[in-house]
PDB file of C-alpha atoms and ligand atoms in Angstrom:
ATOM      1  CA  MET B  23     159.504  49.872 116.805  1.00 37.00           C
ATOM      2  CA  GLY B  24     159.081  52.202 113.833  1.00 35.00           C
ATOM      3  CA  HIS B  25     157.532  55.165 115.611  1.00 36.00           C
ATOM      4  CA  LYS B  26     160.057  55.448 118.411  1.00 38.00           C
ATOM      5  CA  PRO B  27     162.849  57.242 116.537  1.00 39.00           C
ATOM      6  CA  ILE B  28     160.294  59.682 115.122  1.00 36.00           C
ATOM      7  CA  ASN B  29     159.151  60.654 118.604  1.00 42.00           C
ATOM      8  CA  ARG B  30     162.693  61.145 119.678  1.00 44.00           C
ATOM      9  CA  ARG B  31     163.510  63.099 116.545  1.00 44.00           C
ATOM     10  CA  GLN B  32     160.605  65.437 117.178  1.00 44.00           C
ATOM     11  CA  LEU B  33     161.741  66.078 120.720  1.00 46.00           C
ATOM     12  CA  LEU B  34     165.348  66.480 119.830  1.00 48.00           C
ATOM     13  CA  GLY B  35     164.747  68.423 116.662  1.00 45.00           C
ATOM     14  CA  ALA B  36     163.374  71.063 118.929  1.00 41.00           C
ATOM     15  CA  LEU B  37     166.079  70.453 121.454  1.00 55.00           C
ATOM     16  CA  GLY B  38     168.767  70.954 118.839  1.00 44.00           C
ATOM     17  CA  GLY B  39     166.864  73.893 117.391  1.00 41.00           C
ATOM     18  CA  SER B  40     167.115  75.810 120.607  1.00 40.00           C
ATOM     19  CA  VAL B  41     170.843  75.225 120.741  1.00 40.00           C
ATOM     20  CA  THR B  42     171.942  75.594 117.122  1.00 37.00           C
ATOM     21  CA  VAL B  43     170.024  78.770 116.407  1.00 31.00           C
ATOM     22  CA  SER B  44     172.231  79.759 113.486  1.00 33.00           C
ATOM     23  CA  GLN B  45     170.552  77.416 111.023  1.00 36.00           C
ATOM     24  CA  PRO B  46     167.561  78.809 109.170  1.00 34.00           C
ATOM     25  CA  ALA B  47     165.989  75.367 108.834  1.00 35.00           C
ATOM     26  CA  ALA B  48     166.211  74.850 112.569  1.00 36.00           C
ATOM     27  CA  ALA B  49     164.674  78.241 113.253  1.00 33.00           C
ATOM     28  CA  GLY B  50     161.348  77.194 111.790  1.00 33.00           C
ATOM     29  CA  LEU B  51     161.442  74.012 113.781  1.00 36.00           C
ATOM     30  CA  GLU B  52     162.169  75.923 116.920  1.00 37.00           C
ATOM     31  CA  LYS B  53     159.145  78.127 116.403  1.00 34.00           C
ATOM     32  CA  GLY B  54     156.887  75.128 116.092  1.00 34.00           C
ATOM     33  CA  HIS B  55     158.379  73.606 119.170  1.00 38.00           C
ATOM     34  CA  LYS B  56     158.060  76.723 121.256  1.00 34.00           C
ATOM     35  CA  HIS B  57     154.376  76.593 120.557  1.00 31.00           C
ATOM     36  CA  ARG B  58     154.271  72.998 121.728  1.00 31.00           C
ATOM     37  CA  GLN B  59     156.351  73.847 124.777  1.00 33.00           C
ATOM     38  CA  ILE B  60     153.813  76.455 125.788  1.00 26.00           C
ATOM     39  CA  LEU B  61     151.040  73.917 125.403  1.00 26.00           C
ATOM     40  CA  ASN B  62     152.983  71.480 127.518  1.00 37.00           C
ATOM     41  CA  GLN B  63     153.617  74.076 130.136  1.00 38.00           C
ATOM     42  CA  SER B  64     149.967  74.852 130.611  1.00 32.00           C
ATOM     43  CA  ASP B  65     149.145  71.146 130.602  1.00 43.00           C
ATOM     44  CA  THR B  66     151.447  70.385 133.441  1.00 46.00           C
ATOM     45  CA  THR B  67     151.392  73.345 135.779  1.00 39.00           C
ATOM     46  CA  ASP B  68     150.876  71.459 138.999  1.00 41.00           C
ATOM     47  CA  SER B  69     152.262  68.091 137.961  1.00 65.00           C
ATOM     48  CA  ASP B  70     155.212  66.111 139.205  1.00 85.00           C
ATOM     49  CA  GLU B  71     157.659  68.065 137.061  1.00 91.00           C
ATOM     50  CA  THR B  72     160.578  70.068 138.423  1.00 94.00           C
ATOM     51  CA  GLU B  73     162.533  72.883 136.785  1.00 95.00           C
ATOM     52  CA  TYR B  74     166.332  72.771 136.719  1.00 96.00           C
ATOM     53  CA  ASN B  75     168.960  75.163 135.395  1.00 95.00           C
ATOM     54  CA  THR B  76     171.411  72.516 134.322  1.00 97.00           C
ATOM     55  CA  VAL B  77     171.704  68.833 133.609  1.00 98.00           C
ATOM     56  CA  VAL B  78     174.996  67.492 134.950  1.00 98.00           C
ATOM     57  CA  ILE B  79     176.530  64.226 133.764  1.00 98.00           C
ATOM     58  CA  PHE B  80     179.846  62.777 134.948  1.00 98.00           C
ATOM     59  CA  ARG B  81     181.599  60.595 132.380  1.00 98.00           C
ATOM     60  CA  ASN B  82     184.430  58.550 133.874  1.00 98.00           C
ATOM     61  CA  ASP B  83     186.491  57.090 131.009  1.00 98.00           C
ATOM     62  CA  ASP B  84     188.863  54.159 130.717  1.00 98.00           C
ATOM     63  CA  PRO B  85     188.058  51.364 133.208  1.00 98.00           C
ATOM     64  CA  ALA B  86     189.641  48.441 131.340  1.00 98.00           C
ATOM     65  CA  PRO B  87     191.161  44.984 131.875  1.00 97.00           C
ATOM     66  CA  TRP B  88     194.401  46.724 132.990  1.00 97.00           C
ATOM     67  CA  THR B  89     192.680  48.963 135.547  1.00 98.00           C
ATOM     68  CA  ASP B  90     194.030  49.427 139.074  1.00 98.00           C
ATOM     69  CA  ILE B  91     190.849  48.671 141.007  1.00 98.00           C
ATOM     70  CA  GLU B  92     191.988  50.593 144.068  1.00 97.00           C
ATOM     71  CA  VAL B  93     192.330  53.837 142.109  1.00 98.00           C
ATOM     72  CA  LEU B  94     189.033  53.332 140.287  1.00 98.00           C
ATOM     73  CA  SER B  95     187.119  52.525 143.447  1.00 98.00           C
ATOM     74  CA  GLY B  96     188.600  55.608 145.137  1.00 98.00           C
ATOM     75  CA  VAL B  97     187.040  57.770 142.419  1.00 98.00           C
ATOM     76  CA  ASN B  98     183.763  55.868 142.377  1.00 98.00           C
ATOM     77  CA  GLU B  99     183.412  56.300 146.124  1.00 98.00           C
ATOM     78  CA  VAL B 100     183.466  60.075 145.705  1.00 98.00           C
ATOM     79  CA  PHE B 101     180.401  59.770 143.480  1.00 98.00           C
ATOM     80  CA  ILE B 102     178.694  57.126 145.587  1.00 98.00           C
ATOM     81  CA  ASN B 103     179.201  58.972 148.887  1.00 98.00           C
ATOM     82  CA  ASN B 104     177.534  62.027 147.346  1.00 98.00           C
ATOM     83  CA  GLU B 105     174.821  59.909 145.699  1.00 98.00           C
ATOM     84  CA  ILE B 106     175.812  61.288 142.298  1.00 98.00           C
ATOM     85  CA  PRO B 107     175.042  59.185 139.207  1.00 98.00           C
ATOM     86  CA  PHE B 108     177.963  58.480 136.854  1.00 98.00           C
ATOM     87  CA  THR B 109     178.633  56.818 133.531  1.00 98.00           C
ATOM     88  CA  GLN B 110     181.728  54.635 133.245  1.00 98.00           C
ATOM     89  CA  GLY B 111     183.261  54.329 129.783  1.00 98.00           C
ATOM     90  CA  ILE B 112     184.557  50.764 129.762  1.00 98.00           C
ATOM     91  CA  VAL B 113     187.207  49.413 127.409  1.00 98.00           C
ATOM     92  CA  PRO B 114     186.394  45.705 127.150  1.00 98.00           C
ATOM     93  CA  TYR B 115     189.554  44.323 125.553  1.00 98.00           C
ATOM     94  CA  ASP B 116     193.293  44.537 126.191  1.00 97.00           C
ATOM     95  CA  LYS B 117     195.103  44.091 122.887  1.00 96.00           C
ATOM     96  CA  ASN B 118     198.587  43.864 124.455  1.00 95.00           C
ATOM     97  CA  GLU B 119     197.693  41.062 126.821  1.00 95.00           C
ATOM     98  CA  ASP B 120     195.135  39.527 124.472  1.00 95.00           C
ATOM     99  CA  GLU B 121     192.651  39.490 127.328  1.00 95.00           C
ATOM    100  CA  GLY B 122     189.101  40.727 127.677  1.00 96.00           C
ATOM    101  CA  ILE B 123     186.885  41.399 130.661  1.00 96.00           C
ATOM    102  CA  ASN B 124     184.730  38.411 131.555  1.00 95.00           C
ATOM    103  CA  LEU B 125     183.203  36.966 134.699  1.00 95.00           C
ATOM    104  CA  GLU B 126     186.547  35.539 135.858  1.00 94.00           C
ATOM    105  CA  HIS B 127     188.306  38.886 135.587  1.00 96.00           C
ATOM    106  CA  GLU B 128     188.705  40.852 138.822  1.00 97.00           C
ATOM    107  CA  VAL B 129     187.961  44.194 137.121  1.00 97.00           C
ATOM    108  CA  CYS B 130     184.717  42.737 135.819  1.00 97.00           C
ATOM    109  CA  GLU B 131     183.906  41.393 139.259  1.00 97.00           C
ATOM    110  CA  TYR B 132     184.482  44.827 140.777  1.00 98.00           C
ATOM    111  CA  LEU B 133     182.439  46.683 138.100  1.00 98.00           C
ATOM    112  CA  ASN B 134     179.524  44.307 138.537  1.00 97.00           C
ATOM    113  CA  SER B 135     179.553  44.641 142.305  1.00 97.00           C
ATOM    114  CA  VAL B 136     179.493  48.472 142.113  1.00 97.00           C
ATOM    115  CA  ALA B 137     176.594  48.382 139.662  1.00 97.00           C
ATOM    116  CA  GLU B 138     174.698  45.855 141.793  1.00 97.00           C
ATOM    117  CA  ASP B 139     175.177  47.878 144.974  1.00 97.00           C
ATOM    118  CA  ASN B 140     174.241  51.186 143.300  1.00 97.00           C
ATOM    119  CA  PRO B 141     171.822  50.408 140.502  1.00 96.00           C
ATOM    120  CA  GLU B 142     170.400  53.953 140.569  1.00 95.00           C
ATOM    121  CA  LEU B 143     173.799  55.584 140.187  1.00 98.00           C
ATOM    122  CA  VAL B 144     175.893  53.544 137.772  1.00 98.00           C
ATOM    123  CA  GLU B 145     175.791  53.216 134.008  1.00 98.00           C
ATOM    124  CA  ASN B 146     178.306  50.988 132.280  1.00 98.00           C
ATOM    125  CA  ALA B 147     178.888  52.350 128.783  1.00 98.00           C
ATOM    126  CA  LEU B 148     181.111  51.068 125.987  1.00 98.00           C
ATOM    127  CA  HIS B 149     184.363  52.978 125.403  1.00 98.00           C
ATOM    128  CA  GLY B 150     185.677  51.457 122.196  1.00 98.00           C
ATOM    129  CA  TYR B 151     187.119  47.977 121.881  1.00 98.00           C
ATOM    130  CA  THR B 152     190.871  48.202 122.619  1.00 98.00           C
ATOM    131  CA  HIS B 153     191.385  51.973 122.952  1.00 98.00           C
ATOM    132  CA  VAL B 154     194.232  51.661 120.492  1.00 97.00           C
ATOM    133  CA  ARG B 155     194.667  54.438 117.926  1.00 97.00           C
ATOM    134  CA  GLU B 156     193.953  52.925 114.511  1.00 97.00           C
ATOM    135  CA  THR B 157     193.862  56.007 112.265  1.00 98.00           C
ATOM    136  CA  ASP B 158     194.986  59.616 112.171  1.00 97.00           C
ATOM    137  CA  PHE B 159     191.401  60.831 111.804  1.00 97.00           C
ATOM    138  CA  PHE B 160     191.412  64.227 113.548  1.00 97.00           C
ATOM    139  CA  TRP B 161     193.989  63.872 116.339  1.00 94.00           C
ATOM    140  CA  GLY B 162     193.616  60.090 116.197  1.00 97.00           C
ATOM    141  CA  SER B 163     190.794  57.605 116.438  1.00 98.00           C
ATOM    142  CA  GLU B 164     190.018  53.983 117.114  1.00 98.00           C
ATOM    143  CA  PHE B 165     187.022  54.193 114.754  1.00 98.00           C
ATOM    144  CA  GLY B 166     186.929  57.334 112.612  1.00 98.00           C
ATOM    145  CA  GLY B 167     188.489  56.721 109.205  1.00 98.00           C
ATOM    146  CA  LEU B 168     188.008  52.950 109.237  1.00 98.00           C
ATOM    147  CA  THR B 169     185.582  51.405 106.746  1.00 98.00           C
ATOM    148  CA  TYR B 170     182.021  50.568 107.727  1.00 98.00           C
ATOM    149  CA  ASP B 171     182.888  46.847 107.720  1.00 98.00           C
ATOM    150  CA  GLN B 172     185.918  47.340 109.939  1.00 98.00           C
ATOM    151  CA  GLN B 173     183.930  49.403 112.413  1.00 98.00           C
ATOM    152  CA  ASN B 174     181.049  46.963 112.341  1.00 98.00           C
ATOM    153  CA  GLN B 175     183.441  44.119 113.179  1.00 98.00           C
ATOM    154  CA  LYS B 176     185.060  46.086 115.992  1.00 98.00           C
ATOM    155  CA  ILE B 177     181.753  47.012 117.595  1.00 98.00           C
ATOM    156  CA  THR B 178     180.454  43.467 117.195  1.00 98.00           C
ATOM    157  CA  ASN B 179     183.557  42.216 119.041  1.00 98.00           C
ATOM    158  CA  SER B 180     183.146  44.905 121.692  1.00 98.00           C
ATOM    159  CA  LEU B 181     179.543  43.968 122.355  1.00 98.00           C
ATOM    160  CA  GLN B 182     180.417  40.309 122.627  1.00 98.00           C
ATOM    161  CA  GLN B 183     183.173  41.039 125.145  1.00 98.00           C
ATOM    162  CA  PHE B 184     180.994  43.495 127.081  1.00 98.00           C
ATOM    163  CA  ASP B 185     178.262  40.877 127.300  1.00 98.00           C
ATOM    164  CA  GLU B 186     180.710  38.320 128.734  1.00 97.00           C
ATOM    165  CA  CYS B 187     181.150  40.533 131.759  1.00 98.00           C
ATOM    166  CA  PHE B 188     177.860  42.371 132.166  1.00 97.00           C
ATOM    167  CA  ASP B 189     175.388  40.031 130.494  1.00 97.00           C
ATOM    168  CA  GLN B 190     173.837  43.098 128.865  1.00 95.00           C
ATOM    169  CA  THR B 191     174.052  45.316 125.818  1.00 97.00           C
ATOM    170  CA  PRO B 192     175.180  48.904 126.385  1.00 98.00           C
ATOM    171  CA  THR B 193     173.165  51.773 124.926  1.00 98.00           C
ATOM    172  CA  THR B 194     175.815  54.479 125.295  1.00 98.00           C
ATOM    173  CA  PHE B 195     178.984  54.649 123.207  1.00 98.00           C
ATOM    174  CA  ILE B 196     181.981  56.787 124.145  1.00 98.00           C
ATOM    175  CA  PRO B 197     184.540  56.731 121.330  1.00 98.00           C
ATOM    176  CA  PRO B 198     188.187  56.685 122.489  1.00 98.00           C
ATOM    177  CA  PHE B 199     189.941  59.986 121.708  1.00 98.00           C
ATOM    178  CA  ASN B 200     186.437  61.516 121.489  1.00 98.00           C
ATOM    179  CA  THR B 201     186.425  60.982 117.713  1.00 98.00           C
ATOM    180  CA  TYR B 202     184.089  59.029 115.421  1.00 98.00           C
ATOM    181  CA  ASP B 203     182.592  59.403 111.965  1.00 98.00           C
ATOM    182  CA  GLU B 204     179.408  58.848 109.952  1.00 97.00           C
ATOM    183  CA  ALA B 205     180.127  55.119 109.617  1.00 97.00           C
ATOM    184  CA  THR B 206     180.441  54.793 113.400  1.00 98.00           C
ATOM    185  CA  VAL B 207     177.036  56.383 113.829  1.00 98.00           C
ATOM    186  CA  GLN B 208     175.535  54.038 111.244  1.00 97.00           C
ATOM    187  CA  VAL B 209     176.880  50.965 113.039  1.00 98.00           C
ATOM    188  CA  LEU B 210     175.771  52.284 116.444  1.00 98.00           C
ATOM    189  CA  ALA B 211     172.252  52.882 115.149  1.00 97.00           C
ATOM    190  CA  GLU B 212     172.076  49.350 113.756  1.00 97.00           C
ATOM    191  CA  LYS B 213     173.316  47.871 117.036  1.00 97.00           C
ATOM    192  CA  GLY B 214     170.620  49.609 119.074  1.00 97.00           C
ATOM    193  CA  PHE B 215     172.728  52.291 120.744  1.00 98.00           C
ATOM    194  CA  ARG B 216     170.824  55.418 121.802  1.00 98.00           C
ATOM    195  CA  LEU B 217     173.593  57.886 122.515  1.00 98.00           C
ATOM    196  CA  VAL B 218     177.153  58.672 121.503  1.00 98.00           C
ATOM    197  CA  SER B 219     179.349  60.990 123.556  1.00 98.00           C
ATOM    198  CA  GLY B 220     182.448  62.370 121.851  1.00 98.00           C
ATOM    199  CA  GLY B 221     184.176  65.705 122.291  1.00 97.00           C
ATOM    200  CA  PHE B 222     182.656  69.166 122.066  1.00 97.00           C
ATOM    201  CA  TYR B 223     185.212  70.658 119.649  1.00 97.00           C
ATOM    202  CA  PHE B 224     185.534  67.501 117.595  1.00 97.00           C
ATOM    203  CA  GLN B 225     181.770  67.380 117.116  1.00 97.00           C
ATOM    204  CA  ARG B 226     181.584  71.033 116.157  1.00 97.00           C
ATOM    205  CA  ASP B 227     184.400  70.691 113.620  1.00 97.00           C
ATOM    206  CA  TYR B 228     183.337  67.375 112.069  1.00 97.00           C
ATOM    207  CA  PHE B 229     179.535  67.423 112.295  1.00 97.00           C
ATOM    208  CA  GLY B 230     179.052  71.201 112.519  1.00 97.00           C
ATOM    209  CA  LYS B 231     176.860  70.816 115.620  1.00 97.00           C
ATOM    210  CA  GLU B 232     177.208  72.304 119.069  1.00 95.00           C
ATOM    211  CA  MET B 233     176.286  70.186 122.071  1.00 96.00           C
ATOM    212  CA  VAL B 234     173.244  67.944 121.981  1.00 96.00           C
ATOM    213  CA  TRP B 235     171.592  66.914 118.695  1.00 96.00           C
ATOM    214  CA  GLU B 236     170.024  63.848 117.173  1.00 95.00           C
ATOM    215  CA  ASP B 237     170.429  62.057 113.891  1.00 89.00           C
ATOM    216  CA  ASN B 238     169.566  58.613 112.590  1.00 82.00           C
ATOM    217  CA  GLY B 239     167.980  57.709 115.942  1.00 91.00           C
ATOM    218  CA  ILE B 240     171.185  58.465 117.843  1.00 97.00           C
ATOM    219  CA  ILE B 241     171.583  61.301 120.334  1.00 98.00           C
ATOM    220  CA  HIS B 242     174.970  63.026 120.203  1.00 98.00           C
ATOM    221  CA  LEU B 243     175.941  64.520 123.549  1.00 98.00           C
ATOM    222  CA  PRO B 244     179.624  65.444 123.788  1.00 98.00           C
ATOM    223  CA  ALA B 245     181.665  66.154 126.893  1.00 98.00           C
ATOM    224  CA  ASN B 246     181.944  69.928 127.217  1.00 98.00           C
ATOM    225  CA  LEU B 247     184.070  70.042 130.342  1.00 98.00           C
ATOM    226  CA  ALA B 248     187.336  68.144 130.825  1.00 98.00           C
ATOM    227  CA  MET B 249     188.522  67.704 134.402  1.00 98.00           C
ATOM    228  CA  GLU B 250     192.124  67.291 133.243  1.00 98.00           C
ATOM    229  CA  ASP B 251     194.341  69.488 131.109  1.00 97.00           C
ATOM    230  CA  SER B 252     194.566  67.945 127.639  1.00 92.00           C
ATOM    231  CA  GLU B 253     198.321  68.600 127.355  1.00 93.00           C
ATOM    232  CA  THR B 254     199.661  67.817 130.822  1.00 95.00           C
ATOM    233  CA  GLN B 255     196.894  65.327 131.799  1.00 95.00           C
ATOM    234  CA  GLU B 256     196.929  66.933 135.216  1.00 97.00           C
ATOM    235  CA  VAL B 257     193.707  67.627 137.071  1.00 98.00           C
ATOM    236  CA  LYS B 258     192.827  71.297 136.574  1.00 98.00           C
ATOM    237  CA  LYS B 259     192.482  73.769 139.413  1.00 98.00           C
ATOM    238  CA  ILE B 260     189.055  74.008 140.979  1.00 98.00           C
ATOM    239  CA  ASP B 261     188.733  77.745 140.196  1.00 98.00           C
ATOM    240  CA  SER B 262     189.055  77.285 136.458  1.00 97.00           C
ATOM    241  CA  LEU B 263     186.805  74.208 136.522  1.00 98.00           C
ATOM    242  CA  GLU B 264     184.115  76.218 138.293  1.00 98.00           C
ATOM    243  CA  GLN B 265     184.406  78.943 135.674  1.00 98.00           C
ATOM    244  CA  GLU B 266     184.052  76.428 132.858  1.00 98.00           C
ATOM    245  CA  TYR B 267     181.098  74.862 134.616  1.00 98.00           C
ATOM    246  CA  ASP B 268     179.324  78.209 135.021  1.00 98.00           C
ATOM    247  CA  LYS B 269     179.897  79.112 131.389  1.00 98.00           C
ATOM    248  CA  ASN B 270     178.425  75.790 130.233  1.00 98.00           C
ATOM    249  CA  SER B 271     175.454  76.203 132.548  1.00 97.00           C
ATOM    250  CA  GLU B 272     174.819  79.636 131.154  1.00 96.00           C
ATOM    251  CA  GLU B 273     175.290  78.741 127.502  1.00 96.00           C
ATOM    252  CA  TYR B 274     173.952  75.208 127.221  1.00 97.00           C
ATOM    253  CA  SER B 275     172.273  74.315 130.524  1.00 97.00           C
ATOM    254  CA  LEU B 276     174.422  71.201 130.212  1.00 98.00           C
ATOM    255  CA  ASN B 277     177.632  70.061 131.833  1.00 98.00           C
ATOM    256  CA  VAL B 278     178.926  66.759 130.536  1.00 98.00           C
ATOM    257  CA  ILE B 279     182.044  66.368 132.635  1.00 98.00           C
ATOM    258  CA  MET B 280     184.756  64.031 131.380  1.00 98.00           C
ATOM    259  CA  LEU B 281     187.361  62.572 133.722  1.00 98.00           C
ATOM    260  CA  HIS B 282     189.867  59.729 133.653  1.00 98.00           C
ATOM    261  CA  TYR B 283     189.837  57.809 136.922  1.00 98.00           C
ATOM    262  CA  ASN B 284     193.557  56.983 136.668  1.00 97.00           C
ATOM    263  CA  ARG B 285     194.447  60.647 137.292  1.00 97.00           C
ATOM    264  CA  TYR B 286     192.947  60.559 140.792  1.00 98.00           C
ATOM    265  CA  SER B 287     195.217  58.390 142.888  1.00 96.00           C
ATOM    266  CA  GLU B 288     196.215  61.420 144.974  1.00 97.00           C
ATOM    267  CA  GLU B 289     193.921  62.713 147.692  1.00 97.00           C
ATOM    268  CA  ALA B 290     194.345  66.322 146.475  1.00 97.00           C
ATOM    269  CA  ASP B 291     192.980  65.378 143.049  1.00 98.00           C
ATOM    270  CA  LYS B 292     190.008  63.572 144.563  1.00 98.00           C
ATOM    271  CA  GLN B 293     189.329  66.761 146.503  1.00 98.00           C
ATOM    272  CA  VAL B 294     189.064  68.658 143.211  1.00 98.00           C
ATOM    273  CA  LEU B 295     186.487  66.142 142.016  1.00 98.00           C
ATOM    274  CA  GLU B 296     184.660  66.548 145.308  1.00 98.00           C
ATOM    275  CA  GLY B 297     184.782  70.333 144.813  1.00 98.00           C
ATOM    276  CA  MET B 298     183.348  70.006 141.311  1.00 98.00           C
ATOM    277  CA  ILE B 299     180.465  67.933 142.674  1.00 98.00           C
ATOM    278  CA  GLN B 300     179.788  70.446 145.449  1.00 98.00           C
ATOM    279  CA  HIS B 301     179.826  73.302 142.941  1.00 98.00           C
ATOM    280  CA  ALA B 302     177.284  71.484 140.772  1.00 97.00           C
ATOM    281  CA  LEU B 303     175.141  70.766 143.841  1.00 96.00           C
ATOM    282  CA  GLU B 304     174.969  74.495 144.561  1.00 95.00           C
ATOM    283  CA  ASP B 305     173.611  75.120 141.089  1.00 91.00           C
ATOM    284  CA  ASN B 306     169.985  74.147 140.560  1.00 92.00           C
ATOM    285  CA  SER B 307     171.123  71.010 138.780  1.00 96.00           C
ATOM    286  CA  LYS B 308     169.795  67.600 137.883  1.00 97.00           C
ATOM    287  CA  PHE B 309     172.364  64.799 137.908  1.00 98.00           C
ATOM    288  CA  MET B 310     171.998  61.838 135.597  1.00 98.00           C
ATOM    289  CA  THR B 311     173.921  59.332 133.486  1.00 98.00           C
ATOM    290  CA  LEU B 312     174.300  59.567 129.713  1.00 98.00           C
ATOM    291  CA  GLY B 313     171.964  56.583 129.350  1.00 98.00           C
ATOM    292  CA  GLY B 314     169.491  58.194 131.734  1.00 97.00           C
ATOM    293  CA  PHE B 315     169.532  61.349 129.620  1.00 98.00           C
ATOM    294  CA  ALA B 316     168.698  59.403 126.445  1.00 98.00           C
ATOM    295  CA  GLU B 317     166.011  57.382 128.171  1.00 96.00           C
ATOM    296  CA  GLN B 318     164.305  60.396 129.717  1.00 96.00           C
ATOM    297  CA  ILE B 319     164.380  62.368 126.457  1.00 96.00           C
ATOM    298  CA  GLU B 320     162.879  59.368 124.708  1.00 94.00           C
ATOM    299  CA  ASN B 321     160.014  58.861 127.148  1.00 93.00           C
ATOM    300  CA  GLY B 322     159.269  62.562 127.482  1.00 94.00           C
ATOM    301  CA  ALA B 323     160.392  62.860 131.113  1.00 95.00           C
ATOM    302  CA  LEU B 324     163.065  65.421 130.245  1.00 96.00           C
ATOM    303  CA  LYS B 325     162.276  68.549 128.279  1.00 95.00           C
ATOM    304  CA  ARG B 326     164.230  71.617 127.305  1.00 94.00           C
ATOM    305  CA  THR B 327     162.759  74.898 128.493  1.00 93.00           C
ATOM    306  CA  GLU B 328     163.693  78.485 127.715  1.00 90.00           C
ATOM    307  CA  ASP B 329     166.487  78.572 130.287  1.00 90.00           C
ATOM    308  CA  GLY B 330     166.903  75.024 131.551  1.00 96.00           C
ATOM    309  CA  TRP B 331     165.074  71.731 131.809  1.00 97.00           C
ATOM    310  CA  ARG B 332     161.822  70.356 133.064  1.00 96.00           C
ATOM    311  CA  VAL B 333     162.145  66.887 134.569  1.00 95.00           C
ATOM    312  CA  LYS B 334     159.387  64.498 135.444  1.00 92.00           C
ATOM    313  CA  GLU B 335     160.550  62.879 138.665  1.00 82.00           C
ATOM    314  CA  THR B 336     159.866  59.170 138.534  1.00 70.00           C
ATOM    315  CA  HIS B 337     161.245  58.366 141.966  1.00 58.00           C
ATOM    316  CA  SER B 338     163.145  60.177 144.653  1.00 49.00           C
ATOM    317  CA  THR B 339     166.603  60.780 143.239  1.00 48.00           C
ATOM    318  CA  LYS B 340     169.133  63.225 144.515  1.00 49.00           C
ATOM    319  CA  SER B 341     168.867  66.781 143.255  1.00 50.00           C
ATOM    320  CA  SER B 342     170.111  70.055 144.572  1.00 46.00           C
TER     321      SER B 342
HETATM  322 ZN1   ZN K  72     189.589  56.915 126.900  1.00 55.67          ZN
END
């Protein structure tokens, strides 16, 4: 147990070093890692590894006890028909109705059937407990600004409710409103989470880190592309989404694409999602879930290179 986080820290220290180049401390680390990267490269010339420009992750937030299953399944089918993996950020408890997802709940039944039919594609992640704004931390938060004990209680409740539906413990946490604080991270680490995915700008402003980094055994990997306009909530135009995608590919070799399923009841909006997927397929991209990212970093199957990623293919999954 004890050596695992150290391995991950070594890998991600270098990973973060190549992204946050401004820090002098990280620069030394990066040098050391580059050396190791070169060694790795020569070790594995003709192995089962593949080079990719960009890792692409779709993060579909907000499936909850109040979800309209028809709308959600319409969005999920876009992913499934294209064989694209996706992470669903699930809110396990409805505070208004005092009702949680459990085996008798139709939303739970639907979520389980999608995961059973597409085990290679679907990750069910935890998206808070009630999704109710509890504090004015940043632009609002369900967790940030609460005490450690309060957050610990909330996450304990969340896990219990999540388990009632999925009979499993999630390893990815997506904080509602994309905001969380040091205490959240501490609780997540203690509960065995591997990855937290907030917002790009929030993370930069609060933690002073851009894109992926690791601390306390937890990988932080924020969404850096929002499918919907933050003010109007409307799905953006495909042209501007493609531009944002290209910029992220260029700068970070990462596109963590956040969407909210409930904005896609119209066919035209689903077409934009379809367009985003097709655009990513034209890039030399590797699709995965947030949990898959953490797992592959941890077991050494995913490595940062000078201008992209090297992925050890474990089985035939879809890539462009
Ligand atoms: Zn949400």
